[in-house]
Short mmCIF file of C-alpha atoms in Angstrom, two decimals:
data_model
loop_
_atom_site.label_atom_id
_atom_site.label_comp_id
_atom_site.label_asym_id
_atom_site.label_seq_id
_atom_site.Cartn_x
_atom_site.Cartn_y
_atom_site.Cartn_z
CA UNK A 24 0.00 0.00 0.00
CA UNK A 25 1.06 3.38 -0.81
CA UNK A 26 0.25 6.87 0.03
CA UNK A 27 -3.04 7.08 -1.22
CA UNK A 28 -5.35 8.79 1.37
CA UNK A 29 -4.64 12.65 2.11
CA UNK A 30 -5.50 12.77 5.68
CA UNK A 31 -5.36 9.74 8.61
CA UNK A 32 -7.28 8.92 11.50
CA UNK A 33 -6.51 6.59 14.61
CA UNK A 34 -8.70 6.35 17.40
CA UNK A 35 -12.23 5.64 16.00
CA UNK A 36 -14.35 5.87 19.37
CA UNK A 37 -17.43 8.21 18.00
CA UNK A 38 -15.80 11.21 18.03
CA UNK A 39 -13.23 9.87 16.34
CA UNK A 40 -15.22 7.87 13.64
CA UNK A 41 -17.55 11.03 13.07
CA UNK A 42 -15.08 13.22 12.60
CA UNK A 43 -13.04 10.37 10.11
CA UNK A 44 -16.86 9.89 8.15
CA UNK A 45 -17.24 14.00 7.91
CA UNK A 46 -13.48 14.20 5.91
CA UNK A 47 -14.68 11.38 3.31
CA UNK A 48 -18.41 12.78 3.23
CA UNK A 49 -16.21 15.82 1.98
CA UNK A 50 -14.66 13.98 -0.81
CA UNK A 51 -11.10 13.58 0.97
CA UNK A 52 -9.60 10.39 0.84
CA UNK A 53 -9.14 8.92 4.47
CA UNK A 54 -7.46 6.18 5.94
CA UNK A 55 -8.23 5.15 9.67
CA UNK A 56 -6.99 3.08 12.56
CA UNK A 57 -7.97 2.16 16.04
CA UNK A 58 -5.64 0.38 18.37
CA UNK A 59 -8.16 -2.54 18.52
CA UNK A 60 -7.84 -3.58 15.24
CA UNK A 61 -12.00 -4.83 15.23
CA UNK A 62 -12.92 -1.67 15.31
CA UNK A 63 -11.29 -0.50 11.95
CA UNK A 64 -13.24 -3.33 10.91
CA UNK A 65 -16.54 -2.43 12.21
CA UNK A 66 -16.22 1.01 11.13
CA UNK A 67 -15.39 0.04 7.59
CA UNK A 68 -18.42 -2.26 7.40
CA UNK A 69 -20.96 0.43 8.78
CA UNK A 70 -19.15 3.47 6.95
CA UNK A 71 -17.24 2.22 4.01
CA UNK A 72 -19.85 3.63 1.38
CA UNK A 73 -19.78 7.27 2.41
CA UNK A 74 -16.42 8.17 1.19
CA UNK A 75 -12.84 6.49 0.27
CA UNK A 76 -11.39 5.18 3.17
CA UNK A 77 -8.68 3.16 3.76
CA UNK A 78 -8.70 0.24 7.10
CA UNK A 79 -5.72 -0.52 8.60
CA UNK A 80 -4.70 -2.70 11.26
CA UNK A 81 -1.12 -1.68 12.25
CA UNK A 82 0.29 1.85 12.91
CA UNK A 83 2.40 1.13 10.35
CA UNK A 84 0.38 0.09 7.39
CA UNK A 85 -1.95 3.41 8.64
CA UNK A 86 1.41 5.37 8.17
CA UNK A 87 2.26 3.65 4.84
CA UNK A 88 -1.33 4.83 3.83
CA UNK A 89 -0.80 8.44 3.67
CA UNK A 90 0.49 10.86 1.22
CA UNK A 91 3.81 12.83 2.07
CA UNK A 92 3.83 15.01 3.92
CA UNK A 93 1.73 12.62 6.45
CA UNK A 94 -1.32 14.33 8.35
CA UNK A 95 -2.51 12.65 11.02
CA UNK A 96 -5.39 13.07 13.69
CA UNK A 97 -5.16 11.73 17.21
CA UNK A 98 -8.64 10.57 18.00
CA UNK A 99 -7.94 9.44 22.04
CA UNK A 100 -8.83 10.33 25.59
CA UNK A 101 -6.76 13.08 26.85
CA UNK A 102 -3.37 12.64 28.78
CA UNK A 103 -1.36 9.54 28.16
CA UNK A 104 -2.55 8.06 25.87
CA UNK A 105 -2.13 10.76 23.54
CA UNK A 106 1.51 10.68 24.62
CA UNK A 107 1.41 6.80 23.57
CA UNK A 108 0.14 7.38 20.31
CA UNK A 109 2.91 10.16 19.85
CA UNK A 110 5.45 7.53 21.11
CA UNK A 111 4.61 4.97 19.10
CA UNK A 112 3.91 7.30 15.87
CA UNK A 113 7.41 9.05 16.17
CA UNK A 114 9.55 6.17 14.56
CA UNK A 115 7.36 5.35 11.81
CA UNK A 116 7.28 8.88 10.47
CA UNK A 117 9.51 11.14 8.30
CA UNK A 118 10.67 14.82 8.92
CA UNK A 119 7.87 17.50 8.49
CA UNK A 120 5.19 15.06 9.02
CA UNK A 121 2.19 16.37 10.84
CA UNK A 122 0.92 15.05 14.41
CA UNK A 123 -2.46 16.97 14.49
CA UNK A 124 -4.40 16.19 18.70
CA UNK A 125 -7.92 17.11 18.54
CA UNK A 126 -9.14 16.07 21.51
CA UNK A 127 -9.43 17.76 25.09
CA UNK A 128 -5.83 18.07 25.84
CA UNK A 129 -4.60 20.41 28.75
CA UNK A 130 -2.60 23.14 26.62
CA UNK A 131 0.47 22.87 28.52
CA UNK A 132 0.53 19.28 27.72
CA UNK A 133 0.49 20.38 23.81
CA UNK A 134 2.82 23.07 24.30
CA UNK A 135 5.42 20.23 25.84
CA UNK A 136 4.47 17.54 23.10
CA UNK A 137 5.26 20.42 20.23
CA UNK A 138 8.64 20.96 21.59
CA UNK A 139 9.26 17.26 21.79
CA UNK A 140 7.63 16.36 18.19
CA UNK A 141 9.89 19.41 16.89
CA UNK A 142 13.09 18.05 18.04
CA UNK A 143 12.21 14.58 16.38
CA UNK A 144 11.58 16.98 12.84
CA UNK A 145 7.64 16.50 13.26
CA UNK A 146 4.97 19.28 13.54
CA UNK A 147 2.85 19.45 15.93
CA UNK A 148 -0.94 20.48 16.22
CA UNK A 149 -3.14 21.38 18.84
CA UNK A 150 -6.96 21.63 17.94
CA UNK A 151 -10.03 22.18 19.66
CA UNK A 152 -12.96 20.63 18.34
CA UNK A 153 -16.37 21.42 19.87
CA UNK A 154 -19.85 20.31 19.17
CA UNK A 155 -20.22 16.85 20.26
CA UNK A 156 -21.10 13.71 18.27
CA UNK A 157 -23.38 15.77 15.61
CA UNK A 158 -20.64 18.06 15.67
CA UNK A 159 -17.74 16.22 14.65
CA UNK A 160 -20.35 14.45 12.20
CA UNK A 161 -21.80 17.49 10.45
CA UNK A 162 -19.78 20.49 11.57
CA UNK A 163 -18.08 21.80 14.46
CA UNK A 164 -16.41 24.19 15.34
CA UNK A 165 -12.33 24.07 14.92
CA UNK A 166 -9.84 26.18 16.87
CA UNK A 167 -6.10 24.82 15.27
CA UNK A 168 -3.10 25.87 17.34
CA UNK A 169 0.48 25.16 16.25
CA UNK A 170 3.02 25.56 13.18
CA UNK A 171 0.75 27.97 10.74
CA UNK A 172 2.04 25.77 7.97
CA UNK A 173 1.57 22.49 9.21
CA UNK A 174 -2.09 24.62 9.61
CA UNK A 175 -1.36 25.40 5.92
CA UNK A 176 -1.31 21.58 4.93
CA UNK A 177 -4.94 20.69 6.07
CA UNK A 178 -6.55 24.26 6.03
CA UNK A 179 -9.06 23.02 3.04
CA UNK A 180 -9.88 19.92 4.67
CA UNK A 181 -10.89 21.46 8.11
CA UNK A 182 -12.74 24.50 6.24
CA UNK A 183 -14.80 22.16 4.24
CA UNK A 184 -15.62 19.95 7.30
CA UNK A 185 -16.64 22.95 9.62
CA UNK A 186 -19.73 24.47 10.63
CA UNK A 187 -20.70 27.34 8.39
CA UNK A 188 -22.35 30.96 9.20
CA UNK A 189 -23.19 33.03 6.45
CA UNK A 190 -20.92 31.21 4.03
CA UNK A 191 -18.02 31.69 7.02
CA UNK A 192 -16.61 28.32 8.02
CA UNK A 193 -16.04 28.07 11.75
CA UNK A 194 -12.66 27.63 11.94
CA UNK A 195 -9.25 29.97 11.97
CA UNK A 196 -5.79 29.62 13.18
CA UNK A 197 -5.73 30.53 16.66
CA UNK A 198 -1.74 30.72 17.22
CA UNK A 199 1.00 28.83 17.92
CA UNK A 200 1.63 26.17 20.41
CA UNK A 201 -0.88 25.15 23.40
CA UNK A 202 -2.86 28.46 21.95
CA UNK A 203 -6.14 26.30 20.27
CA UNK A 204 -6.42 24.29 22.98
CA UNK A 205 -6.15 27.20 25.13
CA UNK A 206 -9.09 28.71 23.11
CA UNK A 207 -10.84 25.26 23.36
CA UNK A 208 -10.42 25.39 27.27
CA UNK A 209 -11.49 28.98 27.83
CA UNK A 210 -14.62 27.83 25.51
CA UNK A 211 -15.58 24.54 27.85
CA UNK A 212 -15.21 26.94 30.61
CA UNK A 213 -17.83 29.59 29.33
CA UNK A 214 -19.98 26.66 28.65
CA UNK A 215 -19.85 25.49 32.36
CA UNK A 216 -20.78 29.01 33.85
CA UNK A 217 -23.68 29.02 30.62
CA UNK A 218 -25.38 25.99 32.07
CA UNK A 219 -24.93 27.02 35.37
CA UNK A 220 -26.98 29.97 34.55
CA UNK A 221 -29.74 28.04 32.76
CA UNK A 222 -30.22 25.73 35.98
CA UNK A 223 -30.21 28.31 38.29
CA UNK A 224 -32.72 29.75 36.25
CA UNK A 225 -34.69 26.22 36.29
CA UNK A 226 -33.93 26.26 39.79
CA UNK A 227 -36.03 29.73 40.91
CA UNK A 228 -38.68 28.83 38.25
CA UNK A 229 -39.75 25.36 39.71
CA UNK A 230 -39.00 26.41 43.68
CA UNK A 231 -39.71 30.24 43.22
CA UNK A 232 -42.47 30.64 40.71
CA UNK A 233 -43.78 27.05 41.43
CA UNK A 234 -43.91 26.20 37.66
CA UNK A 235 -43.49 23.13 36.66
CA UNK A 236 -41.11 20.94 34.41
CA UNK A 237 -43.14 21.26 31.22
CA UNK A 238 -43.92 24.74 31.93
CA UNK A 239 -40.63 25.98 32.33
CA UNK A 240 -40.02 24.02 29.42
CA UNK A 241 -42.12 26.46 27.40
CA UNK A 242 -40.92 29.32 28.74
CA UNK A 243 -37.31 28.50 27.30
CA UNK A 244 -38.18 28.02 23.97
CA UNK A 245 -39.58 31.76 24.07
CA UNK A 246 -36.75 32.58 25.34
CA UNK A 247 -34.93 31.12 22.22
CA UNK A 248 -36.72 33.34 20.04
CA UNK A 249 -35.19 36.42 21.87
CA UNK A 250 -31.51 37.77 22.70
CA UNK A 251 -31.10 34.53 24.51
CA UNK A 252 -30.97 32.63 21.27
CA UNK A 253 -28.37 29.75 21.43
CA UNK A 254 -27.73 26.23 21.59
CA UNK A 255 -28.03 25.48 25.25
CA UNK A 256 -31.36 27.66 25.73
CA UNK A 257 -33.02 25.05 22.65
CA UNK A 258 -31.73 22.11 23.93
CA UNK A 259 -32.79 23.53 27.59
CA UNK A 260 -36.77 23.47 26.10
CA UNK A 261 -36.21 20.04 24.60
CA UNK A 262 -34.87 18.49 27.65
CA UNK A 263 -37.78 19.81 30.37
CA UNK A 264 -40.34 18.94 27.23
CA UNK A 265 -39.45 15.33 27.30
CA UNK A 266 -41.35 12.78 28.88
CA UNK A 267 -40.22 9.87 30.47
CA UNK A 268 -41.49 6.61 29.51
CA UNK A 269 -41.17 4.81 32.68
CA UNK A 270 -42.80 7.24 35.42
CA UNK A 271 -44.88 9.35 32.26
CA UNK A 272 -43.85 12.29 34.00
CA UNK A 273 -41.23 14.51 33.07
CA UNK A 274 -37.64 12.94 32.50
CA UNK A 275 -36.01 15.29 34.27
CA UNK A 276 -37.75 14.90 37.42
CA UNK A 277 -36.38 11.48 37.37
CA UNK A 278 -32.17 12.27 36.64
CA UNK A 279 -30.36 12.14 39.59
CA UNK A 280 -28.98 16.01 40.91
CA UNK A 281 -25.51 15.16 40.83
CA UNK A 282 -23.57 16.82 37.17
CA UNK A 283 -20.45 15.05 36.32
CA UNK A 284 -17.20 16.75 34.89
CA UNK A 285 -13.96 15.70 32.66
CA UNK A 286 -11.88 18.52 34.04
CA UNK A 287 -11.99 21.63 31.25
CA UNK A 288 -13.61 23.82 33.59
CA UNK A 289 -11.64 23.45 36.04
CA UNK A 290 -8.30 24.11 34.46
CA UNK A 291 -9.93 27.35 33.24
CA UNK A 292 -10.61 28.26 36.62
CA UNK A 293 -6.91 27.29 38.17
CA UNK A 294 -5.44 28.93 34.63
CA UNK A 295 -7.39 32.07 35.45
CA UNK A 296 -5.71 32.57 38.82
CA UNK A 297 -2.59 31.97 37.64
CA UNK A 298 -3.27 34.68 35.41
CA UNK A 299 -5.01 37.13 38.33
CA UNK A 300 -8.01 37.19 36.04
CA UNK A 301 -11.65 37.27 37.98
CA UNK A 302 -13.35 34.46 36.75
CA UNK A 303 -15.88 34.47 39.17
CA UNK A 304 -19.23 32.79 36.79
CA UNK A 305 -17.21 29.91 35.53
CA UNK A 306 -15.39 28.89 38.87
CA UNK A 307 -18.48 29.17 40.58
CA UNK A 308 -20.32 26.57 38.07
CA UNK A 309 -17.28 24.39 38.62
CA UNK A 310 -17.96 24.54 42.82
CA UNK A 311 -21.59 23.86 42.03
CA UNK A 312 -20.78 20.78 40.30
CA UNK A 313 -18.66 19.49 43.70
CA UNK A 314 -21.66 20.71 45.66
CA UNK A 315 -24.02 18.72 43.26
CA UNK A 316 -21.08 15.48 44.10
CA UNK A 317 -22.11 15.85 47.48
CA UNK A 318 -25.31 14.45 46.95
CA UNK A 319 -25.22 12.06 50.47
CA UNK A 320 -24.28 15.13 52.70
CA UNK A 321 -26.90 17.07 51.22
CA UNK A 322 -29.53 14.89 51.63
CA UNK A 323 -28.85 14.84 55.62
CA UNK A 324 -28.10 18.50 55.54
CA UNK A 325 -31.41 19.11 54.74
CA UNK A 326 -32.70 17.56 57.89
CA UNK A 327 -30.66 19.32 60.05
CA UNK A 328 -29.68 22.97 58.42
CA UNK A 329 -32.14 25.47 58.66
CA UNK A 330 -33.10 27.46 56.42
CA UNK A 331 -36.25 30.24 55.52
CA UNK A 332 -39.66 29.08 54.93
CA UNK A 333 -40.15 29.27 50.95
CA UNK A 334 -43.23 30.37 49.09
CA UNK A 335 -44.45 30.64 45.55
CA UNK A 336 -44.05 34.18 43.99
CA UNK A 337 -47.11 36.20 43.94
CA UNK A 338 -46.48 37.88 40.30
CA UNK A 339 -45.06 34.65 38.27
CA UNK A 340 -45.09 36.85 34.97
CA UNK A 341 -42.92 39.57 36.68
CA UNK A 342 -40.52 37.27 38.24
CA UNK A 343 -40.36 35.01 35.08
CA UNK A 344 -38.97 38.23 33.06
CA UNK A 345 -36.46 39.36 36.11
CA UNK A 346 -35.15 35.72 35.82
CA UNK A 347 -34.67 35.79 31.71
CA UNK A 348 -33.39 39.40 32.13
CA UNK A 349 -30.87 38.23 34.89
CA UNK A 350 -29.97 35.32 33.02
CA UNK A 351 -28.77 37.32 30.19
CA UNK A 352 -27.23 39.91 32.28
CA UNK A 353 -25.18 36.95 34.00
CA UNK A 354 -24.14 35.24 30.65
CA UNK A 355 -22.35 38.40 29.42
CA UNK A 356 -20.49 38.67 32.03
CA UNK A 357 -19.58 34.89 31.66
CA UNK A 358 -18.14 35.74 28.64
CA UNK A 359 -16.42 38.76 29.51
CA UNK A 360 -14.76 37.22 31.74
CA UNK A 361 -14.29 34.36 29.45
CA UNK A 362 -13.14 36.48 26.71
CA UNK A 363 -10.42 38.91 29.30
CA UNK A 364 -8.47 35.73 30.27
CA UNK A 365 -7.92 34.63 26.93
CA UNK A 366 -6.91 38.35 26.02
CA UNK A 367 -4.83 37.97 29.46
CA UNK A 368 -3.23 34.58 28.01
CA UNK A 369 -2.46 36.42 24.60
CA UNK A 370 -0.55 39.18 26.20
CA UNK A 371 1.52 36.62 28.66
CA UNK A 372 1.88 33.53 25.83
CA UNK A 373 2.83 36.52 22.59
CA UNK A 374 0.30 34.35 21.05
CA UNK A 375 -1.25 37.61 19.78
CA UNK A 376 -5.09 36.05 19.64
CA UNK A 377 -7.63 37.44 17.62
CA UNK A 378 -10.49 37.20 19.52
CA UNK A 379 -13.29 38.58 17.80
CA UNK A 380 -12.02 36.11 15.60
CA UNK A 381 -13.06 33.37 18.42
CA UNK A 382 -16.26 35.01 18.55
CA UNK A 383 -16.85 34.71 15.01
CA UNK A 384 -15.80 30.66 15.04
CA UNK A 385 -17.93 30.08 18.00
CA UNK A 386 -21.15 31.05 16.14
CA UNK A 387 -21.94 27.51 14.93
CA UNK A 388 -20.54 24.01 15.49
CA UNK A 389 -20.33 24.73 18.97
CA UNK A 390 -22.13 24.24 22.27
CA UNK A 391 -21.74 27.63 23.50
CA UNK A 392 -22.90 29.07 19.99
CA UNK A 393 -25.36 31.96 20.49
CA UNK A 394 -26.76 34.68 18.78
CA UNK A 395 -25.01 37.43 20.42
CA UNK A 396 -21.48 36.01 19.93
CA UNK A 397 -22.44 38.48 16.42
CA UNK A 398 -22.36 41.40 19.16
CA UNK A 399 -18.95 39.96 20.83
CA UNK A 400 -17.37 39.79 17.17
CA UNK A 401 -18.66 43.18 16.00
CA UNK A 402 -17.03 44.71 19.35
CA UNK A 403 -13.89 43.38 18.54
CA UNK A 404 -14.06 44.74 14.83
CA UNK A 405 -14.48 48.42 16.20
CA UNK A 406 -12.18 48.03 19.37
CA UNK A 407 -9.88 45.15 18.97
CA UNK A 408 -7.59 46.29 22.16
CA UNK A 409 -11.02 46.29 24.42
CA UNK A 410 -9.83 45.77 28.14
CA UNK A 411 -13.69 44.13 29.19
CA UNK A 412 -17.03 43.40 26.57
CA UNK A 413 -18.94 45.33 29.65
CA UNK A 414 -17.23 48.47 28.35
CA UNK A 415 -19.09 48.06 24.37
CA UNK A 416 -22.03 50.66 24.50
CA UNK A 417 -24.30 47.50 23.47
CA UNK A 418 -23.18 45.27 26.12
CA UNK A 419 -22.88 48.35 28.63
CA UNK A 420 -26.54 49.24 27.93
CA UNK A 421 -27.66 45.59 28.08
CA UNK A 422 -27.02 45.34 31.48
CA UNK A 423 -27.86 48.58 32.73
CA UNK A 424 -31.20 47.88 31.71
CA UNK A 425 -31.54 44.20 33.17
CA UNK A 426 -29.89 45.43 36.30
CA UNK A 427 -32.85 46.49 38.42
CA UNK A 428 -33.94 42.78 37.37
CA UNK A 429 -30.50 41.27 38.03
CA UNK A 430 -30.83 42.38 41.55
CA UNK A 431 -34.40 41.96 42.42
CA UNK A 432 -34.05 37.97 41.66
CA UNK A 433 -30.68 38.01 43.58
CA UNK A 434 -32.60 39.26 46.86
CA UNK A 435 -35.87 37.23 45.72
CA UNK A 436 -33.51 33.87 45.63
CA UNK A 437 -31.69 34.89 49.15
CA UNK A 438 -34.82 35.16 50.80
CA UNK A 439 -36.13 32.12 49.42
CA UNK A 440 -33.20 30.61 50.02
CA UNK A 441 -32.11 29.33 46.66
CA UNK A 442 -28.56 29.15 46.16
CA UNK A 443 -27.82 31.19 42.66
CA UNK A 444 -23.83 31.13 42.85
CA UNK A 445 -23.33 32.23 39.50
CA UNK A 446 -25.92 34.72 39.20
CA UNK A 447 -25.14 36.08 42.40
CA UNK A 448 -21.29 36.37 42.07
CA UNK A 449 -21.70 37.82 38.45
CA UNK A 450 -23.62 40.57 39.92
CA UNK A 451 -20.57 40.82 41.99
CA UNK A 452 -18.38 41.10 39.51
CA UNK A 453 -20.35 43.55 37.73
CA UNK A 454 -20.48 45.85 41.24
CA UNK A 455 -16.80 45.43 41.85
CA UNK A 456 -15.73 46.45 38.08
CA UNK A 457 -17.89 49.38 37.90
CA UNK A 458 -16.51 51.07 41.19
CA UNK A 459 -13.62 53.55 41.21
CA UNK A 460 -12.52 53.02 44.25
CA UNK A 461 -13.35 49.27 46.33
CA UNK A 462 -11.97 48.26 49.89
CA UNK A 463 -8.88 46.36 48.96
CA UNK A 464 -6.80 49.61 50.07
CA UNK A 465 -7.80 47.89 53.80
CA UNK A 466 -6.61 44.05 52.20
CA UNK A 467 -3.38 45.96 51.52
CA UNK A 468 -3.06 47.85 54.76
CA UNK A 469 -3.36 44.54 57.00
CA UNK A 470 -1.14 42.65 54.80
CA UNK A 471 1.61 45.79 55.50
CA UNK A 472 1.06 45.45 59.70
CA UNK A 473 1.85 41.77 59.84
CA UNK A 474 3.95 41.01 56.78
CA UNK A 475 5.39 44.57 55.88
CA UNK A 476 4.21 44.09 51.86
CA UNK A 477 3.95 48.02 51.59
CA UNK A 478 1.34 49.82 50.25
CA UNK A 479 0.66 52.66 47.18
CA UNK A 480 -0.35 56.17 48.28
CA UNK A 481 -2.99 58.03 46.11
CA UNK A 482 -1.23 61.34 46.58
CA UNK A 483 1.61 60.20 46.06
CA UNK A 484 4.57 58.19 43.50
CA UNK A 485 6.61 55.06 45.51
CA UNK A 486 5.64 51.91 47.88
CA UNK A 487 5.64 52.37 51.18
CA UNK A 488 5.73 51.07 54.84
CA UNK A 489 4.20 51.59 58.18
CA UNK A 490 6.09 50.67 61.33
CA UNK A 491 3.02 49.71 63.01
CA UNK A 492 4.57 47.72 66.18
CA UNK A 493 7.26 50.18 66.66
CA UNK A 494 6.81 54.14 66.38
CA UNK A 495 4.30 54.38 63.50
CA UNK A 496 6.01 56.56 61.14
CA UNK A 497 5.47 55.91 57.35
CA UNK A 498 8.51 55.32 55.51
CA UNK A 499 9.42 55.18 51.37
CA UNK A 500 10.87 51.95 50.71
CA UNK A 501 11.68 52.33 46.99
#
């Protein structure tokens, strides 16, 4: 066998073997391996008549398969056994041969595994790929990191097998190195603090408003027809509509309150204060989803804490529109904060992102896509050095108008006692951005009496120092 097919695939879990059937749907010749050689097998027998693929059974007779230079796609589980695949690939391939991971890899991982592919003459490739099984099947959205002309080598291929917009495929080269799956990271993030929102939401329309499943169900698909348009708000409608066939009540009602997690969100969160970037939406979703682990302490907690006596709103229309208007008020500042860390990242990494670029990418393919991600990528157009999306006149208006809102279900919630971490601490964010002047000049102060870390003056240049256990006097220590 010789170099017939233009791209390879090994690891044909579904992701995998979606993504493998997309590239042949598109006419490009593919050849694919899995390390259990059945597999190739199976695939070949279900898929074979969608496009020209090649089956192998041995890394080496995959590598043999593919044009010069190689391109191949690491279809695994994040972590080692990426580096196995890399390991075993290495010998078997030639200099400027492409290693392209496009699974969930932790960036710094792909920043070490491009330094070690480049002293072995390989290039390496780190890409996000987001949108699920129907995603990687019929278009998701692509954020390549790495060597822009490895990028160069398999640019047609990934626009022709991403989502589209308005005739704009969903993908662009994000930057060198760990920088897609950076991007990719930062986006599983926003999702987290998104569907944080949305049950928090749920949460004060079943125990607030007393609606019920169904009901609320209904309300979310009207909210899809608004500025709340996205993915997660459809699928939100679809999954409180369905019925479950056991019980014949409402499916959800019947799934266990306890949200599992593969670890993206929280290596945004421990990324972001490594940075010193306030990301309080999407490190709060990531606490709620330990809190939601906890499932065996809560249930006794209940029993035993005390808490206020809760009663159904009086004015369910009112509240229902607070609620959507908070909602949408919290989810810009989820991405604003989303959006300043990877700017933060840029600066630190001289990856020199283009983020309205990532806005424009995000719009289909993805989970997080939305409608307003066309607001985030117009802001960027006219101000592509913007500090914070709150400071856009459309985003800035947005939430002055829902505030009122914001903080009338933040108090309704308290008193009710309905824990709202994300809406709550994004109203916190917003207070603590908009103020001149906050209280950390006392943080700063205490840290000076029993550590002497000195302290700024406002009226004047320098650092200085207090001699608090000893005569008081201020001095300069600069």
């Amino acid at each position: 066998m010789t170099g017939q097919s233009r791209i390879g695939v090994t690891g044909l879990a579904v992701m995998g073997a979606n993504l493998a059937r997309n590239i042949a749907r598109h006419g490009v010749p593919v050849a694919v391996h899995n390390r259990t050689g059945a597999r190739t097998t199976e695939f070949i027998e279900a898929y074979g008549d969608e496009g020209e693929f090649t089956g192998t059974q041995s890394l080496q007779e995959f590598v043999d398969a593919l044009e010069r230079p190689r391109r191949i796609i690491v279809m695994v589980k994040a972590g080692k056994p990426v580096d196995g695949v890399i390991t075993e690939l290495t010998p078997l391939l030639d200099e400027g041969d492409i290693i392209i991971d496009a699974g969930n890899s932790h960036f710094p991982d792909t920043v070490r595994r491009t330094a070690e592919c480049a002293a072995n003459g390989i290039r390496f490739m780190g890409v996000g790929v987001s949108g699920g099984e129907e995603g990687a099947l019929l278009g998701p959205s692509i954020m390549p990191g790495g060597d822009p002309e490895a990028y160069a080598e398999v640019k047609d291929v990934f626009e022709a097998i991403a989502a589209q917009v308005d005739g704009t495929p969903c993908v662009v080269h994000v930057g060198p190195g760990g920088a897609g799956h950076y991007v990719k990271m930062v986006h599983n993030g926003i999702e987290y603090a998104d569907m944080q929102l949305i049950v928090e939401a749920y949460d004060l329309l079943t125990h607030v408003a007393g609606l019920d499943a169904p009901a609320i169900g209904k309300i979310f698909e009207e909210w899809n027809s608004g500025d709340l348009e996205s993915f997660l708000i459809e699928i939100t409608g679809k999954v409180l509509a369905k019925v479950d066939e056991k019980t014949g009540g409402p499916l959800v009602d019947v799934i266990v309150d306890r949200a599992g997690q593969k670890g993206t969100g929280t290596w945004t969160a421990i990324d972001a204060l490594g940075l010193g970037i306030p990301l309080t939406g999407i490190t709060e979703a990531v606490f709620a989803r330990g809190l939601s682990a906890l499932r065996d302490e809560r249930k006794k907690a209940s029993t035993t804490l005390a808490g206020p006596n809760p009663s159904a709103a009086e004015d369910r229309t009112d509240l229902v529109d607070d609620i959507r208007q908070a909602l949408y008020a919290s989810k810009v500042v989820a991405y604003a904060q989303g959006f300043a860390q990877m700017r933060a990242a840029s600066l630190q990494n001289d990856w020199n992102l283009d983020l309205g670029a990532m806005a424009t990418i995000w719009r289909g393919g993805c989970i997080i896509r939305a409608q307003f991600l066309n607001r985030i990528r117009d802001a960027y157009a006219e101000h592509p050095d913007l500090d914070n999306l709150l400071m856009v006149p459309y985003f800035t208006e947005a939430v002055a108008n829902a505030q009122d809102a914001w903080r009338r279900v933040v108090v309704t919630a308290t008193e009710q006692g309905v824990a709202i971490p994300a809406f709550s601490s994004s109203l916190s964010y917003y207070d603590g951005y908009r103020r001149e002047r906050g209280p950390a000049n006392l943080i700063q102060g205490l840290r000076d009496f029993f550590g002497a870390h000195t302290y700024e003056r406002i009226d004047a240049e320098g650092s200085f120092h207090t001699r608090w256990a000893q005569d008081g006097t201020e001095v300069r220590t600069d």
